[in-house]
Amino acid sequence: MFLKLENIRKEYDGKVAVDALSLEVPRGVIYGIIGPNGAGKTTTIRMIMNITIPDSGRILMEGAQSGAAFKNRVGYLPEERGLYKKMTLEEIMVYMAELKNYPRSKAIGKIDYWLDRIGLAEYKRKKVEELSKGMQQKLQFVTTILHEPDLVILDEIFSGLDPLNIELIKDIILEMKRAGKTILFSTHVMEQAEKLCDNLCMISYGRKVIDGKLTDVKARFGRNTIQIDIEGDGAFIASLPGVRKMIEFNNYIELHVDEGVDTNSLLRAVTEKVVVRRFDIVEPSLYDIFIDMAKIDPAELDRSKEAAGV
Amino acid sequence: MSKFWVIFKREYAQVVKKKSFIVGIILTPAIMAGFVLLPTLLIGKKATSAEKLAVVDRSEQGIGRQFEESLKRYKLEASGEPYYIVEQVFELPAADTVRFVAVEDSLRQVITDKELKYFLVLKPDAQLSDTNLYLVTNSDNFLSINRFEGRLSDILASIRLEESNVNLGVDSVLSLTRQVDLKIRDAKGESLPFLTKYMSALVFILVMFAMILGYGQMVMRSVIEEKNSRVMEVLVSSVTPFQLMLGKIIGLGAATFTQVAVWVLLGAGIYSMKGALNIDAAVDRIIFNPLIIVFFALFLTTGYLLYSTVFALLGSIVNSEKEAQNFIFPISMSLMFPVIIAMYIVQEPNSTLSIALSLVPFFAPTMMTMRLVFVAPTLTTYSVLSGIAAQAVLGFVIVVLTIVGMIWLTGKIFRVGILMYGKRPTLPEIVKWVKY
């Protein structure tokens, strides 16, 4: 296992930020940490980065406690971005690489490639403050990976980027994965997590609620989601037998139904009252899982597991 | 350690590359020398034109005429002309108060530095009490006033003698009671004028103050900038907060040191050409005093290190420069404290209190420098085992030890503070960080 968190706990002023968190991140995967705002994602990442120290538990990289040498092998893009405004692009790229003990000459040799890649080649000798916010984000992403880290940690990587730049960064992330690097990212935008990650873990209220390969996670939640398009008022559907939950979107309704429910009779019951234009049984999206799980207090989850004898 | 150097290099280059740094290197010593020389030049300035005065004499004893006569001994150095011109002596009868009031009023109207600088009023029985005579003037020229006092004392004393029945000649009594004019010399010979020493001390302290506060605040600003721009988080994912803090403080400190080193070289260059340059003796004895030079450089650098750790600490706990302003005042006050009590220190530079205050870590850099300027130029020999040199060494050691302690303390607070945004921590919280 490349990166391993063992039973991490962190409290701030009596408030538990992260509790009993264990993670295993295999080498060469794209690993997503998802969860609602304030769930503990950034705290977890900061502990992995050794910026804050867990109250208890261990963080291991390749079996060794994370330390100074570890820092040099990681590239970290924090959620709150920032660069020295008065430095030129090339200066800051070399400086950040040097802070990772990356040889100066090697860093200088890679500047042109990366600036060209993110379309900022002409700004090489300009100051950071002359860049737009989106450009600064791209620049910071590049400074994060210039020193060829084995592990890249990206906190809310896509926030504030336009679709073109999202594509650009996604391509670079996939390239890094192919080169055997491990990428750990956090997001609360599920569509991106769904498209990118191999493995994921979801944190809610400071605790892990889901963990595993994306395909496994989806399989676990089963094919118990139904999307329907109707004409008319569909409010009654929520109270039909077997319907666990109904989410109304602008253009369609999504139903979460109990395991083993008779979908045929459900469809019949709906057509009796309104016109149905589409009735689809689908895999749950990560979005649904997220909504589902984020609402549950994990302490509750523990109790119900105990009650069920799990 | 190599990461420390990376940070050090950046912080150092950032300052040294600025134009203001080069300008400061050249301007500061010029200003220093100017301030040290200025009072000496002004006080030594010789009068070139005569001072005009008038006398209103109601004594009916001819005191006014005698006073006019006695002033004739003073000549202008440049031309040999009389120093004082008595425009008129108004000899009024003692009883005629109406005319006296009119004369005095008209004299008051014309009193200016150029036309009429002084007028002396002698009431009846001027010899009996000092309340019976006064000088009207808008000037505070001590030299002239002292001369007038001296001459009047002689005249009035002779009148008193004549009135009493002492059986001695007037002249012999005057020569017997002559006041002593005490010339002051220190162990090295001719004494330095007090004002020269005082101004030099102030200039040394002001330069120290400006550099410590200037560079110290640069440390603070750079921490606040990194906090605000959130670069901090990237930095601490690459280096330890301690490396960052030290790299910053010592990087900027090296810039300070560069400045001082250039000055010392500059000074050495001037000193080597001393003969050709005709340097003022006062400047020679203060600025080129080895004890003062060495300890000024040492206290400037250590003073900077001491205060910059305080500023690094401050920068790590506040969110903006505005928030920091409230704290800067007490910090600068502790640096300026010697100036506030300067009058005491300069009168008693070797009193127990002066020595004790100059050994308090946060006062030592400026306070010890002030004492050095007052004491060192008068000494013929120095010993590191006793006296001012020993005290300066002790003060230096105390400051260095305090720096070590402060770096430890600041390091503890710094590593937590730099990642705290938003609310400013309370004192109990900060205490908790230290223990944590």
XYZ file of C-alpha atoms in Angstrom:
746
model
C 0.000 0.000 0.000
C 1.399 3.375 -1.021
C -0.286 5.589 1.533
C -1.981 4.386 4.645
C -3.902 6.222 7.340
C -4.493 4.275 10.518
C -7.259 5.284 12.863
C -6.660 9.018 12.628
C -8.310 11.392 15.037
C -8.090 15.156 15.224
C -9.874 17.541 17.536
C -9.993 21.325 17.433
C -11.078 22.997 20.663
C -13.143 20.020 21.709
C -14.782 19.706 18.295
C -13.956 16.470 16.516
C -12.813 17.252 12.972
C -11.763 13.759 11.980
C -12.432 10.578 13.873
C -11.408 6.933 13.503
C -10.373 7.477 9.910
C -8.469 4.709 8.151
C -7.606 4.850 4.473
C -5.555 2.840 2.059
C -4.382 4.439 -1.142
C -2.765 1.979 -3.582
C 0.110 3.092 -5.809
C -0.735 4.484 -9.219
C -4.407 5.188 -8.706
C -6.494 8.315 -8.749
C -8.078 8.457 -5.341
C -10.954 10.764 -4.540
C -11.893 12.032 -1.130
C -15.422 13.300 -1.317
C -17.720 14.740 1.246
C -19.776 17.796 2.036
C -18.252 21.094 3.058
C -16.842 20.907 6.554
C -16.740 17.127 6.579
C -13.024 16.993 7.365
C -11.478 16.606 3.900
C -9.036 19.470 4.228
C -8.116 18.479 7.774
C -7.376 14.963 6.554
C -5.240 16.265 3.705
C -3.364 18.624 6.022
C -2.571 15.701 8.294
C -1.315 13.657 5.357
C 0.866 16.660 4.452
C 2.201 16.786 7.989
C 0.980 20.372 8.288
C -1.160 19.497 11.248
C -0.457 16.536 13.442
C -3.166 14.017 14.289
C -4.064 13.638 17.964
C -3.834 9.894 17.520
C -3.275 7.378 14.748
C -0.507 6.987 12.188
C 0.103 8.070 8.624
C 2.438 5.864 6.635
C 3.936 6.334 3.214
C 5.377 3.106 1.859
C 5.258 1.788 5.371
C 7.274 4.620 6.926
C 6.008 7.411 9.112
C 5.623 10.574 7.064
C 8.440 13.037 7.629
C 10.731 15.538 5.960
C 11.773 13.193 3.147
C 8.114 12.516 2.519
C 7.451 16.195 1.918
C 9.841 16.267 -1.029
C 8.043 13.415 -2.783
C 4.649 15.039 -2.556
C 3.103 17.853 -4.522
C 0.382 19.685 -2.689
C -2.185 22.086 -4.041
C -4.136 23.519 -1.136
C -7.754 24.492 -1.391
C -6.943 28.137 -0.843
C -4.590 29.026 -3.658
C -1.830 31.539 -3.422
C 1.500 32.476 -4.938
C 3.962 35.299 -4.387
C 2.467 38.134 -6.389
C 5.746 39.949 -6.962
C 7.762 37.031 -8.313
C 7.979 36.224 -11.983
C 6.546 32.963 -13.253
C 9.950 31.377 -13.820
C 11.248 32.554 -10.433
C 8.350 31.075 -8.539
C 8.467 27.798 -10.444
C 12.146 27.344 -9.631
C 11.685 28.510 -6.030
C 8.871 26.088 -5.279
C 10.814 23.223 -6.850
C 13.941 24.117 -4.879
C 11.904 24.032 -1.684
C 11.291 20.385 -2.543
C 15.033 19.803 -2.891
C 14.592 19.450 -6.641
C 17.792 20.468 -8.438
C 17.671 24.045 -9.665
C 19.048 23.285 -13.108
C 16.483 20.525 -13.680
C 13.679 22.846 -12.610
C 14.858 25.564 -14.984
C 14.938 23.004 -17.792
C 11.264 22.182 -17.337
C 9.833 25.666 -17.115
C 9.290 26.144 -20.830
C 7.588 22.797 -21.306
C 5.042 23.404 -18.585
C 4.358 27.049 -19.353
C 3.775 26.072 -22.943
C 1.481 23.289 -21.857
C -0.773 25.627 -19.862
C -0.564 28.376 -22.476
C 1.420 30.866 -20.413
C 4.751 30.704 -22.259
C 4.689 34.410 -23.084
C 4.307 35.301 -19.407
C 7.527 33.574 -18.357
C 9.218 36.768 -17.171
C 6.045 38.540 -16.078
C 4.990 38.839 -12.477
C 2.349 36.563 -11.034
C 0.120 39.533 -10.213
C -0.285 40.190 -13.937
C -2.082 36.876 -14.437
C -5.834 36.355 -14.247
C -7.184 34.191 -11.467
C -7.669 31.195 -13.742
C -4.125 31.554 -15.075
C -2.756 31.722 -11.532
C -4.594 28.496 -10.737
C -3.037 26.727 -13.685
C 0.368 28.092 -12.761
C -0.009 26.883 -9.210
C -1.061 23.458 -10.417
C 2.110 23.285 -12.488
C 4.314 24.408 -9.579
C 2.731 21.578 -7.616
C 3.911 18.904 -10.035
C 7.101 20.400 -11.518
C 9.372 18.509 -9.126
C 7.950 15.172 -10.319
C 6.318 14.085 -7.073
C 5.299 10.458 -6.553
C 2.161 11.576 -4.788
C 0.090 14.562 -5.804
C -2.515 15.881 -3.425
C -5.036 18.246 -4.919
C -7.559 19.889 -2.651
C -10.689 20.999 -4.541
C -8.669 20.947 -7.729
C -11.371 22.024 -10.167
C -13.020 24.834 -8.269
C -12.910 28.094 -10.177
C -11.738 26.625 -13.491
C -13.606 26.860 -16.798
C -14.419 23.632 -18.695
C -11.448 24.029 -21.072
C -8.991 24.265 -18.222
C -10.707 21.440 -16.383
C -10.109 19.278 -19.463
C -6.464 20.403 -19.621
C -5.822 19.537 -15.994
C -7.727 16.291 -16.252
C -5.463 15.290 -19.149
C -2.349 16.076 -17.120
C -3.689 14.111 -14.156
C -4.360 11.085 -16.376
C -0.849 11.370 -17.838
C 0.617 11.352 -14.377
C -1.391 8.276 -13.504
C -0.086 6.508 -16.563
C 3.421 7.441 -15.453
C 2.770 5.558 -12.232
C 2.115 8.506 -9.956
C -0.511 8.424 -7.289
C -3.055 11.208 -7.250
C -5.198 12.024 -4.273
C -7.818 14.664 -4.697
C -10.720 16.020 -2.805
C -13.860 17.506 -4.226
C -17.463 18.100 -3.476
C -18.327 18.104 -7.172
C -19.420 14.531 -7.768
C -19.496 14.544 -11.577
C -15.728 15.070 -11.649
C -15.056 12.480 -9.004
C -17.161 10.035 -10.931
C -15.282 10.663 -14.171
C -11.795 10.605 -12.705
C -11.267 8.413 -9.719
C -10.464 4.752 -9.502
C -10.911 4.574 -5.748
C -12.729 6.850 -3.433
C -13.644 7.466 0.101
C -16.405 9.632 1.425
C -16.140 11.522 4.647
C -19.072 12.940 6.512
C -19.029 14.497 9.961
C -15.345 13.667 10.205
C -15.855 9.953 9.662
C -15.535 7.620 6.741
C -18.882 6.491 5.388
C -17.863 4.861 2.103
C -14.523 3.519 0.942
C -13.346 1.385 -1.929
C -13.159 1.129 -5.706
C -15.658 3.313 -7.529
C -17.174 0.304 -9.288
C -17.537 -1.599 -6.007
C -19.113 1.365 -4.277
C -21.654 1.735 -7.021
C -22.411 -1.976 -7.048
C -22.972 -1.886 -3.313
C -25.684 0.687 -3.730
C -27.323 -1.560 -6.343
C -29.677 -0.817 -9.133
C -32.350 0.682 -6.981
C -32.620 4.102 -8.585
C -35.376 4.991 -11.011
C -35.513 8.115 -13.154
C -38.916 9.111 -14.547
C -40.222 11.939 -16.705
C -43.901 12.754 -16.206
C -46.469 15.324 -17.175
C -48.436 16.696 -14.239
C -48.052 16.760 -10.490
C -46.015 13.824 -9.281
C -46.093 14.571 -5.562
C -48.145 11.468 -4.802
C -45.335 9.196 -6.011
C -43.337 9.759 -2.845
C -45.971 7.948 -0.796
C -46.253 4.901 -3.082
C -45.255 1.575 -1.471
C -41.588 0.692 -1.889
C -40.436 4.268 -2.543
C -37.750 5.120 -0.043
C -37.056 8.591 -1.287
C -38.003 10.929 -4.073
C -35.731 13.686 -5.384
C -37.340 16.187 -7.758
C -35.105 17.718 -10.382
C -36.158 20.354 -12.826
C -36.709 17.950 -15.705
C -37.218 14.603 -14.058
C -37.793 12.797 -10.796
C -35.411 10.363 -9.217
C -36.718 7.624 -6.967
C -34.767 5.497 -4.535
C -36.681 2.327 -3.977
C -36.423 -0.500 -1.486
C -34.418 -3.559 -2.420
C -36.499 -6.086 -4.398
C -39.448 -3.820 -5.008
C -41.729 -4.712 -7.933
C -40.917 -1.992 -10.423
C -43.713 -3.067 -12.752
C -46.440 -2.398 -10.227
C -44.731 0.856 -9.348
C -44.880 1.932 -12.994
C -48.538 0.933 -13.180
C -49.370 2.975 -10.090
C -47.738 6.041 -11.631
C -49.374 5.713 -15.056
C -52.787 5.551 -13.389
C -52.510 9.225 -12.431
C -50.068 10.956 -14.774
C -48.575 10.533 -18.256
C -45.141 8.904 -18.133
C -42.644 9.778 -20.889
C -39.620 7.970 -19.533
C -39.061 5.291 -16.916
C -35.414 4.298 -16.398
C -33.852 1.945 -13.891
C -30.274 3.136 -13.400
C -27.140 2.720 -11.330
C -27.031 5.322 -8.587
C -24.848 8.286 -9.490
C -22.148 9.295 -7.090
C -24.257 12.369 -6.596
C -27.144 10.320 -5.206
C -24.868 8.341 -2.977
C -23.378 11.567 -1.773
C -26.781 13.107 -0.987
C -27.850 9.921 0.699
C -24.825 9.473 2.839
C -24.127 13.095 3.662
C -27.411 13.328 5.476
C -26.681 10.468 7.807
C -24.792 11.168 10.965
C -22.151 8.414 10.997
C -22.766 7.782 14.688
C -26.297 6.869 13.627
C -24.845 4.579 10.986
C -22.784 2.755 13.599
C -25.815 2.210 15.781
C -27.947 0.887 12.936
C -25.116 -1.429 11.884
C -24.881 -2.738 15.408
C -28.641 -3.200 15.538
C -28.549 -5.146 12.291
C -25.744 -7.246 13.679
C -23.290 -6.179 10.943
C 19.508 22.847 6.028
C 19.530 23.287 2.268
C 15.896 24.421 2.326
C 16.814 27.060 4.865
C 19.298 28.417 2.318
C 16.711 28.451 -0.435
C 14.457 30.619 1.729
C 17.387 32.679 2.960
C 18.480 33.420 -0.597
C 15.027 34.520 -1.699
C 14.440 36.802 1.282
C 17.915 38.298 1.002
C 17.692 38.862 -2.750
C 14.283 40.441 -2.422
C 15.636 43.228 -0.219
C 19.064 43.718 -1.724
C 17.714 43.999 -5.258
C 15.544 46.961 -4.293
C 16.701 50.456 -5.178
C 15.781 51.741 -1.725
C 18.423 49.434 -0.276
C 21.227 51.040 -2.288
C 19.931 54.515 -1.523
C 19.770 53.709 2.194
C 23.358 52.487 2.193
C 24.609 55.790 0.846
C 22.220 58.206 2.491
C 22.209 56.963 6.049
C 25.892 57.555 6.895
C 25.734 60.958 5.205
C 22.790 61.885 7.401
C 24.528 60.483 10.479
C 27.687 62.474 9.904
C 25.620 65.537 9.195
C 23.720 65.297 12.430
C 26.850 64.765 14.458
C 28.574 67.736 12.825
C 25.652 70.116 12.686
C 25.393 71.195 16.340
C 29.145 71.578 16.607
C 29.164 73.746 13.526
C 26.241 75.859 14.670
C 27.460 76.432 18.195
C 30.968 77.175 17.069
C 29.610 79.700 14.594
C 31.126 83.143 15.276
C 29.013 86.283 15.319
C 29.831 88.658 12.449
C 27.682 91.678 13.265
C 27.287 93.698 16.452
C 24.357 93.331 18.814
C 22.467 96.497 19.674
C 21.073 97.325 23.065
C 19.712 100.189 25.141
C 19.764 100.898 28.864
C 17.068 102.568 30.933
C 18.762 103.742 34.096
C 16.699 105.107 37.010
C 19.362 104.376 39.607
C 20.786 107.902 39.606
C 24.178 106.276 40.207
C 25.488 106.097 36.635
C 25.230 102.304 36.506
C 24.044 102.464 32.919
C 27.115 104.421 31.801
C 29.421 102.067 33.652
C 27.701 99.099 32.001
C 28.113 100.682 28.554
C 31.804 101.202 29.327
C 32.302 97.646 30.564
C 30.924 96.155 27.342
C 33.655 97.755 25.283
C 36.033 94.929 26.093
C 34.055 92.560 23.813
C 35.103 92.628 20.167
C 33.874 90.742 17.133
C 36.483 88.132 16.289
C 36.348 88.644 12.555
C 36.614 92.412 12.321
C 37.763 93.586 15.721
C 34.808 95.963 15.848
C 32.824 96.254 19.109
C 30.562 93.281 19.799
C 27.895 95.435 21.456
C 26.551 98.811 20.424
C 24.714 100.648 23.193
C 22.308 102.777 21.194
C 21.285 104.952 24.086
C 21.391 105.188 27.866
C 18.201 106.763 29.186
C 19.104 108.325 32.521
C 15.807 109.079 34.173
C 15.124 110.594 37.588
C 13.961 107.904 40.023
C 10.753 109.767 40.754
C 9.634 110.277 37.146
C 7.670 107.075 36.632
C 5.488 108.561 33.905
C 8.413 109.103 31.572
C 9.877 105.753 32.456
C 6.698 103.950 31.434
C 6.639 105.877 28.158
C 10.283 105.066 27.381
C 9.923 101.419 28.252
C 6.804 101.115 26.131
C 8.446 102.638 23.102
C 11.492 100.399 23.529
C 9.299 97.318 23.729
C 7.810 98.297 20.374
C 11.160 98.272 18.581
C 12.742 95.231 20.176
C 13.791 92.840 17.389
C 16.932 90.877 16.757
C 18.229 93.332 14.181
C 17.287 96.788 15.417
C 17.463 96.452 19.157
C 18.184 93.043 20.608
C 18.108 93.892 24.311
C 17.317 96.635 26.684
C 18.306 96.693 30.300
C 16.135 98.299 32.969
C 17.763 99.482 36.194
C 15.352 100.591 38.906
C 16.363 102.724 41.875
C 18.514 100.788 44.349
C 19.468 98.229 41.766
C 22.436 97.239 43.910
C 20.216 96.168 46.781
C 18.155 93.484 45.145
C 18.085 91.560 41.865
C 14.359 92.347 41.654
C 15.357 95.914 40.850
C 16.800 95.148 37.435
C 15.822 93.120 34.393
C 16.698 92.537 30.766
C 14.065 92.643 28.033
C 14.842 90.508 24.977
C 13.333 87.946 22.632
C 16.620 86.140 22.282
C 18.049 83.268 24.324
C 21.674 83.970 23.516
C 23.350 82.459 26.562
C 26.716 83.872 25.642
C 25.587 87.504 25.738
C 23.347 87.064 28.759
C 26.222 85.498 30.699
C 28.441 88.442 29.795
C 25.830 90.977 30.900
C 25.429 89.146 34.208
C 29.150 89.153 34.773
C 29.601 92.849 34.066
C 26.574 93.888 36.102
C 27.747 91.756 39.024
C 31.057 93.637 39.055
C 29.452 97.085 38.844
C 26.833 96.405 41.488
C 29.394 94.777 43.780
C 31.590 97.846 43.631
C 28.652 100.081 44.541
C 27.809 97.841 47.473
C 31.421 97.989 48.607
C 31.476 101.749 48.528
C 28.271 101.863 50.545
C 29.591 99.513 53.177
C 32.546 100.412 55.332
C 34.940 97.717 54.300
C 38.378 99.098 54.350
C 39.614 97.675 51.099
C 40.016 98.978 47.596
C 37.236 98.094 45.192
C 39.535 96.479 42.679
C 41.213 94.256 45.210
C 37.880 92.996 46.516
C 36.699 92.288 43.008
C 39.787 90.332 42.212
C 39.419 88.426 45.454
C 35.804 87.477 44.784
C 36.296 86.716 41.106
C 34.193 83.798 39.849
C 35.926 80.706 38.642
C 35.523 79.856 34.961
C 35.804 76.097 35.084
C 37.112 74.533 31.868
C 36.107 70.895 31.480
C 38.577 68.331 30.179
C 38.141 64.588 30.119
C 40.783 61.934 30.488
C 41.686 62.286 26.826
C 42.257 65.995 26.915
C 39.887 68.579 25.514
C 36.296 67.736 26.385
C 33.677 66.907 23.796
C 30.830 69.394 23.813
C 27.817 67.899 25.578
C 25.531 68.645 22.672
C 27.795 66.812 20.253
C 27.723 63.688 22.385
C 23.995 63.991 22.896
C 23.225 64.423 19.215
C 25.599 61.599 18.264
C 23.896 59.278 20.720
C 20.503 60.218 19.323
C 21.676 59.717 15.753
C 23.125 56.284 16.541
C 19.904 55.296 18.257
C 17.688 56.673 15.521
C 19.598 54.755 12.853
C 19.338 51.624 14.969
C 15.677 52.285 15.600
C 14.908 52.861 11.934
C 16.801 49.778 10.775
C 15.508 47.416 13.440
C 11.959 48.608 13.037
C 12.196 48.786 9.253
C 13.663 45.346 8.684
C 11.730 43.835 11.585
C 8.469 44.983 10.103
C 9.599 43.592 6.778
C 9.723 40.168 8.453
C 6.235 40.735 9.808
C 4.843 41.957 6.523
C 6.313 39.032 4.651
C 4.705 36.563 7.089
C 1.362 38.358 6.843
C 1.617 38.390 3.051
C 2.249 34.660 2.959
C -0.651 34.104 5.304
C -3.026 36.298 3.367
C -2.063 34.981 -0.052
C -2.204 31.440 1.353
C 1.258 30.715 -0.017
C 1.934 29.686 3.556
C 0.140 26.413 3.154
C 2.253 25.418 0.169
C 5.386 26.524 1.977
C 4.763 24.457 5.079
C 4.032 21.445 2.887
C 7.615 21.788 1.648
C 9.549 23.124 4.633
C 9.088 23.151 8.369
C 7.705 26.350 9.906
C 10.961 26.655 11.806
C 13.051 26.589 8.619
C 10.733 29.164 7.133
C 10.948 31.467 10.147
C 14.717 31.244 10.437
C 15.240 31.618 6.695
C 13.180 34.759 6.750
C 14.707 36.331 9.842
C 18.269 35.516 8.942
C 17.805 36.320 5.247
C 16.558 39.787 6.055
C 19.130 40.026 8.828
C 21.864 39.369 6.300
C 20.535 42.292 4.307
C 20.826 44.468 7.427
C 24.300 43.159 7.996
C 25.284 43.867 4.404
C 24.273 47.458 4.925
C 26.276 47.781 8.128
C 29.275 46.036 6.573
C 29.295 48.498 3.700
C 29.256 51.336 6.220
C 32.116 49.889 8.180
C 34.147 49.523 4.980
C 33.205 53.043 3.993
C 34.221 54.262 7.435
C 37.514 52.396 7.277
C 38.181 53.977 3.897
C 37.553 57.459 5.235
C 39.568 56.730 8.346
C 42.572 55.673 6.303
C 42.484 59.052 4.572
C 41.953 60.825 7.868
C 44.892 63.169 7.520
C 43.875 64.421 4.104
C 40.221 64.905 4.990
C 40.638 67.181 8.026
C 37.993 65.371 10.054
C 36.356 67.187 12.936
C 37.837 66.071 16.245
C 34.409 65.305 17.700
C 33.461 63.084 14.772
C 36.821 61.402 14.998
C 36.398 60.605 18.650
C 32.808 59.380 18.439
C 32.328 57.772 15.030
C 35.815 56.315 14.831
C 35.879 55.102 18.391
C 36.587 51.368 18.094
C 34.369 50.465 21.039
C 31.437 52.411 19.650
C 31.856 51.082 16.106
C 32.167 47.453 17.138
C 29.268 47.473 19.556
C 27.061 49.598 17.344
C 27.426 46.960 14.629
C 26.937 44.096 17.104
C 23.926 45.625 18.818
C 22.364 46.632 15.542
C 22.514 43.068 14.221
C 21.485 41.368 17.444
C 18.879 44.031 18.133
C 17.476 43.305 14.713
C 17.433 39.552 15.375
C 15.738 40.046 18.723
C 13.044 42.357 17.467
C 12.489 40.499 14.207
C 11.576 37.351 16.137
C 8.988 39.474 17.936
C 7.768 40.728 14.577
C 7.696 37.200 13.148
C 5.608 36.146 16.129
C 3.320 39.110 15.643
C 2.960 38.416 11.924
C 2.024 34.817 12.626
C -0.846 35.680 14.963
C -2.458 38.604 13.160
C -4.409 38.556 9.913
C -3.567 41.974 8.521
C -1.097 44.779 8.903
C -3.898 46.904 10.284
C -4.409 44.435 13.080
C -0.685 44.483 13.767
C -0.544 48.266 14.128
C -1.822 48.164 17.715
C 1.099 45.975 18.687
C 3.763 47.915 16.851
C 3.429 50.874 19.184
C 4.583 49.090 22.365
C 7.355 47.382 20.413
C 8.717 50.649 19.075
C 8.328 52.243 22.502
C 10.592 49.664 24.091
C 13.164 50.455 21.411
C 12.764 54.195 21.948
C 12.751 53.964 25.738
C 16.371 55.150 26.046
C 15.508 58.333 24.199
C 12.681 59.029 26.600
C 14.947 58.815 29.619
C 17.978 60.093 27.740
C 18.367 63.151 29.950
C 18.944 60.947 32.947
C 21.231 58.500 31.150
C 23.470 61.213 29.748
C 23.905 62.852 33.140
C 24.571 59.601 34.933
C 25.709 57.138 32.277
C 27.504 55.065 34.895
C 24.882 54.981 37.625
C 23.576 51.629 38.788
C 20.183 52.355 37.240
C 21.695 53.280 33.878
C 23.806 50.128 33.879
C 20.874 47.963 34.936
C 18.588 49.372 32.252
C 21.220 48.852 29.601
C 21.313 45.159 30.523
C 17.565 44.607 30.042
C 17.402 42.519 26.839
C 14.912 44.612 24.891
C 16.512 47.919 25.925
C 20.121 46.813 25.704
C 20.806 47.497 22.011
C 19.812 51.155 22.113
C 20.510 51.889 25.768
C 24.016 50.420 25.701
C 24.809 52.308 22.515
C 23.736 55.544 24.144
C 25.932 54.905 27.164
C 28.837 53.909 24.928
C 28.666 57.214 23.080
C 28.820 59.086 26.374
C 31.418 57.023 28.134
C 33.718 55.437 25.557
C 35.202 58.584 23.961
C 36.458 59.792 27.352
C 38.346 56.615 28.165
C 42.038 56.218 27.506
C 42.080 52.463 27.901
C 39.446 49.770 27.685
C 39.239 46.536 29.571
C 36.851 43.753 28.760
C 36.899 42.792 32.430
C 35.480 45.976 33.869
C 33.771 49.187 32.991
C 31.742 50.008 29.917
C 33.436 47.460 27.644
C 32.658 44.646 30.087
C 29.080 45.856 30.430
C 28.685 46.021 26.681
C 29.978 42.460 26.348
C 27.601 41.332 29.092
C 24.700 43.167 27.433
C 25.573 41.525 24.143
C 25.608 38.065 25.718
C 22.258 38.751 27.397
C 20.739 39.838 24.086
C 22.093 36.750 22.309
C 20.664 34.452 24.984
C 17.323 36.229 24.763
C 17.350 35.773 20.990
C 17.829 32.035 21.434
C 14.910 31.934 23.879
C 12.737 34.092 21.652
C 13.415 31.953 18.594
C 12.378 28.890 20.547
C 9.204 30.565 21.811
C 8.325 32.171 18.502
C 8.929 28.887 16.695
C 6.300 27.239 18.864
C 3.692 29.925 18.270
C 4.655 30.511 14.654
C 3.962 26.966 13.443
C 0.369 27.123 14.708
C -0.286 30.799 14.068
C 0.649 30.800 10.397
C -2.173 28.411 9.557
C -4.811 30.204 11.587
C -6.920 32.525 9.511
C -9.814 34.646 10.616
C -10.104 35.216 14.327
C -7.065 36.528 16.149
C -6.070 34.121 18.894
C -6.481 35.101 22.523
C -3.563 35.059 24.929
C -4.653 31.790 26.618
C -4.836 30.176 23.183
C -1.323 31.337 22.373
C -0.084 29.972 25.684
C -1.662 26.657 24.706
C 0.230 26.656 21.408
C 3.483 27.074 23.258
C 2.814 24.024 25.386
C 1.460 22.003 22.442
